[in-house]
Coordinates of N, CA and C in Angstrom, one line a residue:
X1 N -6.0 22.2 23.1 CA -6.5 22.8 24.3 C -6.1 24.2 24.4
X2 N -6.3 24.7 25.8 CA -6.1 26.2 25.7 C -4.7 26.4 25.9
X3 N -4.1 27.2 25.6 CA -2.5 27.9 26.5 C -2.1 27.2 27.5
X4 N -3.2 27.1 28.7 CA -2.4 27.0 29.8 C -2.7 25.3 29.8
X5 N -2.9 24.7 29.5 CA -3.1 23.1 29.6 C -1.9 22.6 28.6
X6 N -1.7 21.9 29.1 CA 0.0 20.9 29.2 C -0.2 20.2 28.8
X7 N 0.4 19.0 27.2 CA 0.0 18.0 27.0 C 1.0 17.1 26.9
X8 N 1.5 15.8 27.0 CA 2.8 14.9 26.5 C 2.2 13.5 26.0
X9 N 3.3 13.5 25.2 CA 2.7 12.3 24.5 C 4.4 11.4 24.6
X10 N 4.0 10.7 25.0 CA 5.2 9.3 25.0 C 5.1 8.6 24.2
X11 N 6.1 8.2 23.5 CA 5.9 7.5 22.3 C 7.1 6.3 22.8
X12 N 6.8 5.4 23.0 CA 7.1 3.8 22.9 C 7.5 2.9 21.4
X13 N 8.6 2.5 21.2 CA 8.6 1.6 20.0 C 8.1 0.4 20.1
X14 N 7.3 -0.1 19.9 CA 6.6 -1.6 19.2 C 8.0 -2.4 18.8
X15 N 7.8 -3.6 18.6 CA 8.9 -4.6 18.0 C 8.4 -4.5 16.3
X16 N 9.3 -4.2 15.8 CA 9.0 -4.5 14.2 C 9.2 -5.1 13.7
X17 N 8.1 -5.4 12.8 CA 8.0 -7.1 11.7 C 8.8 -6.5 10.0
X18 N 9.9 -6.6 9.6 CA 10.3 -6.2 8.6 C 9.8 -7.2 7.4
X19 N 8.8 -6.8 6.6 CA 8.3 -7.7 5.4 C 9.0 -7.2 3.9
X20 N 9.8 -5.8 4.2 CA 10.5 -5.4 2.8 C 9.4 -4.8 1.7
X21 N 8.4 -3.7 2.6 CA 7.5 -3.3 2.2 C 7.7 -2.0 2.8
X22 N 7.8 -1.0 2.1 CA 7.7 0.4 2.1 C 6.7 0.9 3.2
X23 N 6.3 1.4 4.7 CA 4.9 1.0 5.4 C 5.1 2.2 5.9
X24 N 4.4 2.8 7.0 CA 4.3 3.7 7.6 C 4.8 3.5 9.1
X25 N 5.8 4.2 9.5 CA 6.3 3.9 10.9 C 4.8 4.0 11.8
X26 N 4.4 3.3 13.2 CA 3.5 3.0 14.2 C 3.8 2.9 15.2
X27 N 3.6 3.2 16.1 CA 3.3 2.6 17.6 C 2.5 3.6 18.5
X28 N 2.9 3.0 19.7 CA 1.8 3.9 20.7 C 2.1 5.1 21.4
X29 N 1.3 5.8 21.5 CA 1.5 7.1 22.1 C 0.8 6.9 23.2
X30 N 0.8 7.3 25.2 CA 0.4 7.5 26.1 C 0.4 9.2 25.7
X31 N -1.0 9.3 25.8 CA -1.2 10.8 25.9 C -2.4 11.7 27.2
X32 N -1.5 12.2 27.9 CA -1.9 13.2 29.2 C -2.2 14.7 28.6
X33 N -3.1 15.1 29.6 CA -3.2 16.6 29.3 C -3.5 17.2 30.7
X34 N -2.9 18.1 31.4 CA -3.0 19.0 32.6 C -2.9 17.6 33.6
X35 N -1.9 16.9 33.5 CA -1.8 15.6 34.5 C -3.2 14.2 34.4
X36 N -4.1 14.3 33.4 CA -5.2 13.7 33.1 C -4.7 12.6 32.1
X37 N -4.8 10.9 32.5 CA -4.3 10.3 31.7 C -5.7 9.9 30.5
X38 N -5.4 10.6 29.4 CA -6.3 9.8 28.8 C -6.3 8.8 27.5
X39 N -5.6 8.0 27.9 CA -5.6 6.7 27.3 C -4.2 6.1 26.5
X40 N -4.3 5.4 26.0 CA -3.4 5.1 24.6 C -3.9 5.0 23.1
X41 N -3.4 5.7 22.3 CA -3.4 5.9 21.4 C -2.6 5.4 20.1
X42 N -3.1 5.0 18.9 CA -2.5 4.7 17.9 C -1.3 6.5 16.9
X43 N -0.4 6.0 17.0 CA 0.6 7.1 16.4 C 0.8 6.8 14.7
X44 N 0.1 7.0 13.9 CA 1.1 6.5 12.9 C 1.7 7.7 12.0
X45 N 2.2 7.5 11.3 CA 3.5 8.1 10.4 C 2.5 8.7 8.8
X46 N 2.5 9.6 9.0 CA 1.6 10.2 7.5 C 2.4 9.7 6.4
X47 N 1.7 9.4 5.4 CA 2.3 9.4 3.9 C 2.6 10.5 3.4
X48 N 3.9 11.1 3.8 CA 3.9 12.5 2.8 C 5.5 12.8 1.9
X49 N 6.0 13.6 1.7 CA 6.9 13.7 1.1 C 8.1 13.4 1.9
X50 N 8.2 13.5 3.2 CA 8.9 12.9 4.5 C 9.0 11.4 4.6
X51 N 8.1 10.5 4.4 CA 8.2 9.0 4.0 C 8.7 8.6 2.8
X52 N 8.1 9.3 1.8 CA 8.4 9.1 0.5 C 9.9 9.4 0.3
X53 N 10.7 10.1 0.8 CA 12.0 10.3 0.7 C 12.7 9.4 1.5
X54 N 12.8 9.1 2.7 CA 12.8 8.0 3.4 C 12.7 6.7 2.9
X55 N 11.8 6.2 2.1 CA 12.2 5.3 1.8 C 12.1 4.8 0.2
X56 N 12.1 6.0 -0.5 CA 12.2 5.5 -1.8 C 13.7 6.6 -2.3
X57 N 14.2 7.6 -1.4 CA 15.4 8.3 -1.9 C 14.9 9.9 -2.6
X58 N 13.9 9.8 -3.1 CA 13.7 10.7 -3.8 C 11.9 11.2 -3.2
X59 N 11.4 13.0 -3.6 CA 10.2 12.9 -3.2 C 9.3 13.7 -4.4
X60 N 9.9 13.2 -5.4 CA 9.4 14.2 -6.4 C 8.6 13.4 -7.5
X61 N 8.1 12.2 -6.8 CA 7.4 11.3 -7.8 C 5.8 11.7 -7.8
X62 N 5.0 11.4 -8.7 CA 3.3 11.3 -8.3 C 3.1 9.7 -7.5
X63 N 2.6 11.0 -5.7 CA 1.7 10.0 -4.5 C 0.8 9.8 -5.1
X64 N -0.1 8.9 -5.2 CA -1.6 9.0 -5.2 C -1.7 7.9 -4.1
X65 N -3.4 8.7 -3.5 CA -3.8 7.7 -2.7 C -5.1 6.8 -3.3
X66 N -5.5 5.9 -2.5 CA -5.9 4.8 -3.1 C -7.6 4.6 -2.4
X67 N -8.7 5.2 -2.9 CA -9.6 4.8 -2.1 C -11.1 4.0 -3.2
X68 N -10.7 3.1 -3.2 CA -12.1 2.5 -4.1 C -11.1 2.3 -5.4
X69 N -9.8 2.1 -5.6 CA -9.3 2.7 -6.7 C -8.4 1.4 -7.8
X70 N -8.5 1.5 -8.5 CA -7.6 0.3 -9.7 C -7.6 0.3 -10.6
X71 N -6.5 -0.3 -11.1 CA -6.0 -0.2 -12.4 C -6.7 -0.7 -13.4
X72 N -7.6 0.7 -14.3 CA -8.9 -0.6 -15.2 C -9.7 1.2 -15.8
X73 N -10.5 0.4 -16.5 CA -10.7 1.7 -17.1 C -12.0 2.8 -16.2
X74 N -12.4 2.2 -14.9 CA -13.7 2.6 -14.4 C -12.9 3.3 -13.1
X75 N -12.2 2.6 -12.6 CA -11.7 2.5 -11.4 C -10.7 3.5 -11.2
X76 N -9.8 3.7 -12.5 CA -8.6 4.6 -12.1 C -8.5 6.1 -12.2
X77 N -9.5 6.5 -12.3 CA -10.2 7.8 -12.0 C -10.1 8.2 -10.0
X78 N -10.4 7.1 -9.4 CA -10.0 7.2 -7.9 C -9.3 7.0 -7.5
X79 N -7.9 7.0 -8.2 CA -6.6 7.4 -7.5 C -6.1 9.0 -7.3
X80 N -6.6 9.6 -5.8 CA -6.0 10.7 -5.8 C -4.5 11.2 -5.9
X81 N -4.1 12.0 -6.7 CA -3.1 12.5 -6.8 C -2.9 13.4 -5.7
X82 N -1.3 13.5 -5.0 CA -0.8 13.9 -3.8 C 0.3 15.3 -4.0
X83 N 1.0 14.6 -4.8 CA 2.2 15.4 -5.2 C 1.9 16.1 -6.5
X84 N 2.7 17.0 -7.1 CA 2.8 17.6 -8.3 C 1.2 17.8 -9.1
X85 N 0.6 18.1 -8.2 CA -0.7 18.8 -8.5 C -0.9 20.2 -9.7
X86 N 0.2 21.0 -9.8 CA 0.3 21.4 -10.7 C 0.2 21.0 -12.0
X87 N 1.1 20.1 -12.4 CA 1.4 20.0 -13.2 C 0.2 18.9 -13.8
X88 N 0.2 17.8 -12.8 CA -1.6 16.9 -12.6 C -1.5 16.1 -14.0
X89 N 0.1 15.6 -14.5 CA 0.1 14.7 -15.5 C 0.2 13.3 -14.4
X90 N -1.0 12.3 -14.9 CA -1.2 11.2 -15.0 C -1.6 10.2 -15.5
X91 N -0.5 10.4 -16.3 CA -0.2 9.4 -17.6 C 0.5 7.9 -17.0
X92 N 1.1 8.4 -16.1 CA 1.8 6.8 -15.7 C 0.7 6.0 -15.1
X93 N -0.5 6.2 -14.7 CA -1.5 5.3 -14.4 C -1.7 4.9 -15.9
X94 N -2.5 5.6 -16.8 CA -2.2 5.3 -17.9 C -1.7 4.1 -18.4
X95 N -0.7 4.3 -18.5 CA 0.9 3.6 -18.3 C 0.7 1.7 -17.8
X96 N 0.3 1.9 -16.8 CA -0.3 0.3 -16.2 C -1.8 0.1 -16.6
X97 N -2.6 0.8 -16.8 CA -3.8 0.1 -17.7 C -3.5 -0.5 -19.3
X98 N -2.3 0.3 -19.5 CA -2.2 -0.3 -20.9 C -1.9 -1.7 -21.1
X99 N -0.6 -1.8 -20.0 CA 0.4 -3.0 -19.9 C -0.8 -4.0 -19.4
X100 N -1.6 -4.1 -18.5 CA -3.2 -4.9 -18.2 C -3.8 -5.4 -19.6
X101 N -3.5 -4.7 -20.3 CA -4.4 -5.1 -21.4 C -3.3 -6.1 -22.0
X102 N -2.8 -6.1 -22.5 CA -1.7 -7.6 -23.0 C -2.1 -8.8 -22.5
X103 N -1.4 -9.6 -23.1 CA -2.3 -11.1 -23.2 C -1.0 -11.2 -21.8
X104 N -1.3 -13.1 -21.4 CA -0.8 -13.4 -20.5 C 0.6 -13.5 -20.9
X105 N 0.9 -14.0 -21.9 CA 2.8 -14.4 -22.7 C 2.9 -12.3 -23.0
X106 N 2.4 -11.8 -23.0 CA 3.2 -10.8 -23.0 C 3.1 -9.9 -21.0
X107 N 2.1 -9.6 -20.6 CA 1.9 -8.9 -19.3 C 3.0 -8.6 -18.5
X108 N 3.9 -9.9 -18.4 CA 5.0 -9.6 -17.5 C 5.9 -8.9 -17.9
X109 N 6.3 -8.9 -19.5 CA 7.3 -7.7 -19.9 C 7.2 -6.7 -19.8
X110 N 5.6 -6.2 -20.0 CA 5.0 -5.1 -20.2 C 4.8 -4.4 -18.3
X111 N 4.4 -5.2 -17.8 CA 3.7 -4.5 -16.6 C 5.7 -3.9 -16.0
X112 N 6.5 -5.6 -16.0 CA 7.4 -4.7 -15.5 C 8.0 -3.3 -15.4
X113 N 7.3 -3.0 -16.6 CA 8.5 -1.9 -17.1 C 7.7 -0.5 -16.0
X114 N 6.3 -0.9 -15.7 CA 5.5 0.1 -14.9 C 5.7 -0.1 -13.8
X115 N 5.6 -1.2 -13.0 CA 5.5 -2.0 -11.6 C 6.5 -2.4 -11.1
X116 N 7.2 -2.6 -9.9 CA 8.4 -3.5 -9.2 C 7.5 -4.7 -9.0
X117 N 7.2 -5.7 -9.8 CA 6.4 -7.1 -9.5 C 7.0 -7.5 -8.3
X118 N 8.2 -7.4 -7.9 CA 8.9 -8.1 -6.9 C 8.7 -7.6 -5.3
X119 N 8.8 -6.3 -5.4 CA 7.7 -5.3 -4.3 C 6.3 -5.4 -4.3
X120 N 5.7 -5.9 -5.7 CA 4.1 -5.7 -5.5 C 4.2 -7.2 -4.5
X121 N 4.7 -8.2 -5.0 CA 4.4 -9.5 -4.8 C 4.5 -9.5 -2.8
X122 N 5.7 -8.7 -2.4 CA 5.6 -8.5 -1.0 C 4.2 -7.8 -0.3
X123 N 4.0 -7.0 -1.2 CA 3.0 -6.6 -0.7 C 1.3 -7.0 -0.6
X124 N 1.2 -7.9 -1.5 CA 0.5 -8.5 -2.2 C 0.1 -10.0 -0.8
X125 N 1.6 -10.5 -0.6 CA 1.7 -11.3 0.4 C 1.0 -11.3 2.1
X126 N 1.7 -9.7 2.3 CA 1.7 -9.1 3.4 C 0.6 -9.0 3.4
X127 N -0.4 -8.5 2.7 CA -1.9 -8.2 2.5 C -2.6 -9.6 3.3
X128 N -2.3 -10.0 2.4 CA -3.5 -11.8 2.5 C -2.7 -12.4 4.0
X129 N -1.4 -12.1 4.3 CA -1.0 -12.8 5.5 C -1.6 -12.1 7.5
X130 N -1.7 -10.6 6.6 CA -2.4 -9.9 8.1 C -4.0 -10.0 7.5
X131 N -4.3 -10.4 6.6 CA -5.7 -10.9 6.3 C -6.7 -9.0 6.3
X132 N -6.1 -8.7 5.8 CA -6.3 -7.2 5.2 C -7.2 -7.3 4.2
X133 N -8.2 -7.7 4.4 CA -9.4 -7.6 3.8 C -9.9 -6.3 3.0
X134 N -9.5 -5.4 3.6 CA -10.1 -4.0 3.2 C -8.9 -2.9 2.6
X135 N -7.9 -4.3 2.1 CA -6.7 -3.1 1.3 C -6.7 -3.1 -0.3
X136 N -5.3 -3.2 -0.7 CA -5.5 -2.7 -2.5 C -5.2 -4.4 -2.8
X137 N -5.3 -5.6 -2.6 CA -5.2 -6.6 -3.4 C -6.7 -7.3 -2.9
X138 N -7.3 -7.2 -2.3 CA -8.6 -7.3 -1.9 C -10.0 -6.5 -2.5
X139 N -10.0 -4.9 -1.5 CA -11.0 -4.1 -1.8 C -10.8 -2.9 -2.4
X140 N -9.6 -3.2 -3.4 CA -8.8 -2.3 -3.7 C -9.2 -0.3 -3.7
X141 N -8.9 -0.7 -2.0 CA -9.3 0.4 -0.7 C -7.9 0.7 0.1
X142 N -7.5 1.9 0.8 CA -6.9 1.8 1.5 C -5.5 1.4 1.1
X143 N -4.8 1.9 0.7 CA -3.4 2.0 0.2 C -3.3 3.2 -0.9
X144 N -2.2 3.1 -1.0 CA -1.4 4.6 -1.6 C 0.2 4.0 -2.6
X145 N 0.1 4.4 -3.9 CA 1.1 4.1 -4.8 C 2.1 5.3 -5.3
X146 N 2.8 5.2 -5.4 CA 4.2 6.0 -5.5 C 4.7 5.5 -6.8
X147 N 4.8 6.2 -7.8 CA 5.6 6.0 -8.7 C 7.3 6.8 -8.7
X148 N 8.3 6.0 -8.7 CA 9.2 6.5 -8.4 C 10.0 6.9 -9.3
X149 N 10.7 7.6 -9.3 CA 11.4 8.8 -10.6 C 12.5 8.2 -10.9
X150 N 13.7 7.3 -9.8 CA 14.8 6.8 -9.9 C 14.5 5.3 -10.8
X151 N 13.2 5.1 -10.6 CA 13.3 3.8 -11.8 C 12.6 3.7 -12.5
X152 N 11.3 5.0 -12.3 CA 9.9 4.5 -13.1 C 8.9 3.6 -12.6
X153 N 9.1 3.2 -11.8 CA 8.1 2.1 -11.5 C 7.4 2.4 -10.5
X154 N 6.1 1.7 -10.1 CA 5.2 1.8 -9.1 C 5.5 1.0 -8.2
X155 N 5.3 1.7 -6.7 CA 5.4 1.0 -5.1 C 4.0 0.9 -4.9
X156 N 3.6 0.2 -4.2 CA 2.4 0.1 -3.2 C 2.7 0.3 -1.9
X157 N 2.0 0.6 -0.9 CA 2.1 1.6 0.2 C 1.0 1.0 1.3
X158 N 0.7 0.3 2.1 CA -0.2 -0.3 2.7 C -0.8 1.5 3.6
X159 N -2.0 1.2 3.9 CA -2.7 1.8 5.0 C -3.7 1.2 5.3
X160 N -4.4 2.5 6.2 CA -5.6 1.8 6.9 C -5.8 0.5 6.7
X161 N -5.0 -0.1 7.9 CA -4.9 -1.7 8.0 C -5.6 -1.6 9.8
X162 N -7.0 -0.9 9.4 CA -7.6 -1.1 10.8 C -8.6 -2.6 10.9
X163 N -8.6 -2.9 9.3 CA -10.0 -4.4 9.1 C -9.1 -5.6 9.6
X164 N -7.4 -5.6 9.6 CA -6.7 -6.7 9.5 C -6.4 -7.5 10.8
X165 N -6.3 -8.8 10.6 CA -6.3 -9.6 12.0 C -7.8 -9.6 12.4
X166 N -8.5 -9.7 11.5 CA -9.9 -10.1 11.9 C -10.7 -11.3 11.6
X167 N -9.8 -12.4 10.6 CA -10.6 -13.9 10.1 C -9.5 -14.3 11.1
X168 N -10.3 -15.5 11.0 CA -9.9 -16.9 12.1 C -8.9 -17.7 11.3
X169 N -7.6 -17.9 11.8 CA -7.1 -19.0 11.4 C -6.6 -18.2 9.8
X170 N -5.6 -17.6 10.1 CA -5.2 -16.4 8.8 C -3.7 -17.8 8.6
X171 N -3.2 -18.1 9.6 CA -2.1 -18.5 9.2 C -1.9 -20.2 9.2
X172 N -3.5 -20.9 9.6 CA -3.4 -22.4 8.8 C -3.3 -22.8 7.7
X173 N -2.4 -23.5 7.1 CA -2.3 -24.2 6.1 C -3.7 -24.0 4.8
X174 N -4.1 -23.6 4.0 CA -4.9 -23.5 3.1 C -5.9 -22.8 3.5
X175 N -6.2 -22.2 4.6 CA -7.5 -21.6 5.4 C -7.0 -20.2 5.1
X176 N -5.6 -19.5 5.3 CA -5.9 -17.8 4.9 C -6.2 -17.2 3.5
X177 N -6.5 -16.1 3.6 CA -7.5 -15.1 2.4 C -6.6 -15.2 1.5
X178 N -6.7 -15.6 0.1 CA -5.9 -15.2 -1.1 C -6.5 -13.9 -1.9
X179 N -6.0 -12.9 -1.8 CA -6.5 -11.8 -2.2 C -6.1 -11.6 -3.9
X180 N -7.0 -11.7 -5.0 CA -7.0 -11.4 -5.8 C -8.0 -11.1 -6.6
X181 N -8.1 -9.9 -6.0 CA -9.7 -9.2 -6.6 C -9.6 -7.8 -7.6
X182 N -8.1 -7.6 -7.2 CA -8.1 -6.4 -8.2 C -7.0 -7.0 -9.1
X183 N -7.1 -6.2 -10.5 CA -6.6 -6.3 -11.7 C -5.5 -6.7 -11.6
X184 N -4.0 -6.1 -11.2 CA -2.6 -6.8 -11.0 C -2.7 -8.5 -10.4
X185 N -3.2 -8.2 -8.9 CA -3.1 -10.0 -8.5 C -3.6 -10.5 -9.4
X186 N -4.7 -10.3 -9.7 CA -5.8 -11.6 -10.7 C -4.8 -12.2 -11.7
X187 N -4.5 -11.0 -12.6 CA -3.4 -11.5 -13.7 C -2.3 -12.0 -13.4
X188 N -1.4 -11.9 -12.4 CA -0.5 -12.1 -12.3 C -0.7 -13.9 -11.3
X189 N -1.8 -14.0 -10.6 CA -1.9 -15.2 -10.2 C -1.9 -16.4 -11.3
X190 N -2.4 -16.1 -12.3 CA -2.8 -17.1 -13.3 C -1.6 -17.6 -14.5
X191 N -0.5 -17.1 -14.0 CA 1.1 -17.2 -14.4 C 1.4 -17.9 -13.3
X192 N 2.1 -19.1 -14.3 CA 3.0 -20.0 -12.9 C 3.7 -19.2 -12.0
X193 N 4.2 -19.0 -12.6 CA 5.6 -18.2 -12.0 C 5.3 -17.5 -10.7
X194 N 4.5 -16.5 -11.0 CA 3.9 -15.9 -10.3 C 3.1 -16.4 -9.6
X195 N 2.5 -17.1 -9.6 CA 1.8 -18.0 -8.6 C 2.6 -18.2 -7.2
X196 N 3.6 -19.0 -7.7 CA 4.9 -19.6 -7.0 C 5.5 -18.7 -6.0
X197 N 6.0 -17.6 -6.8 CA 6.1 -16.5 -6.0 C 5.6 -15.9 -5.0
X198 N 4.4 -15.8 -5.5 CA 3.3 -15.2 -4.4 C 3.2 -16.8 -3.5
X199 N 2.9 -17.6 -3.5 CA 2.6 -18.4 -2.3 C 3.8 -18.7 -1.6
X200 N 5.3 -18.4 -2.3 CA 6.8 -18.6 -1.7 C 6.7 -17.1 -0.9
X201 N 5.9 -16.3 -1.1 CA 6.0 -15.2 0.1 C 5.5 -15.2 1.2
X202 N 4.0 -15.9 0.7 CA 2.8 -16.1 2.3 C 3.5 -17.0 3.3

């Protein structure tokens, strides 16, 4: 607005659901301007080097964001790079299409060494449980990965979780979404183990 118009925004904390997934702080903002209430608004928390330090320790890893994007030889081209644009090595994607290619008795040695399986699998969870239809284990849309410097490995990063909480009955018994439409879940569902895991998280 102009100079002389006055704006505030009240920011309220929401109760938080801690799933042990890396996310973007949210809640509501009441926002006025020159005494005019105009409405409530969603606040959320940008992915930027400020999160990324926050909750991974360090901010000097390659962000990419995630729109149409996955691990595969067609797909991984649309992971935007965030950070270290200079330099614009992205080999560590790379990196996880190779490990994809390995059979099932090898995948898991291989992907770990790219992936925290143990974070994907949260996330992975969390997906199919708010019925996130339109994220990276579904429409592999909407999320953002972090490779992190302190271990090497890839985070996943949920966003635009505006499609989620939209199917009926997300949380009866055999009725919610199993999301395994992109390359990581698919493989990794078809391993017991991993199976187990992922359904001991939903």
């Amino acid at each position: 607005g102009s100079p002389s118009e006055q704006s505030t925004c009240v920011v309220r904390p929401l109760i938080q659901i801690e799933a042990g997934v890396a996310a973007p702080r949210c809640n509501f903002a009441r926002v006025s301007i020159n005494g005019k209430d105009l409405g409530i608004y969603s606040h959320v928390e940008s992915i930027k080097k400020d999160f990324i330090k926050r909750n991974f320790g360090n901010d000097t890893g390659n962000l990419y964001e995630a729109q149409i994007a996955d691990f595969g030889e067609n797909l991984q081209e649309n992971f935007q790079l965030k950070t270290n644009k200079d330099i614009n090595d992205r080999s560590d994607l790379s990196a996880v299409v190779s490990a994809l290619k390995a059979t099932d008795e090898n995948l898991v040695s291989l992907l770990s060494q790219v992936v925290d399986l143990d974070a994907f699998i949260l996330f992975w969870a969390a997906e199919a449980v708010l019925g996130h239809w339109d994220g990276g284990t579904s429409n592999a849309n909407n999320y953002w990965i972090y490779n992190n410097p302190g271990n090497g490995l890839f985070y996943y990063i949920p966003w635009g979780t505006d499609a989620a909480l939209e199917q009926d009955s997300l949380l009866d018994p055999g009725t919610g979404p199993l999301y395994r439409s992109t390359n990581i879940p698919s493989r990794l569902y078809k391993i017991p183990e991993f199976k187990q895991k992922y359904d001991a998280q939903v």
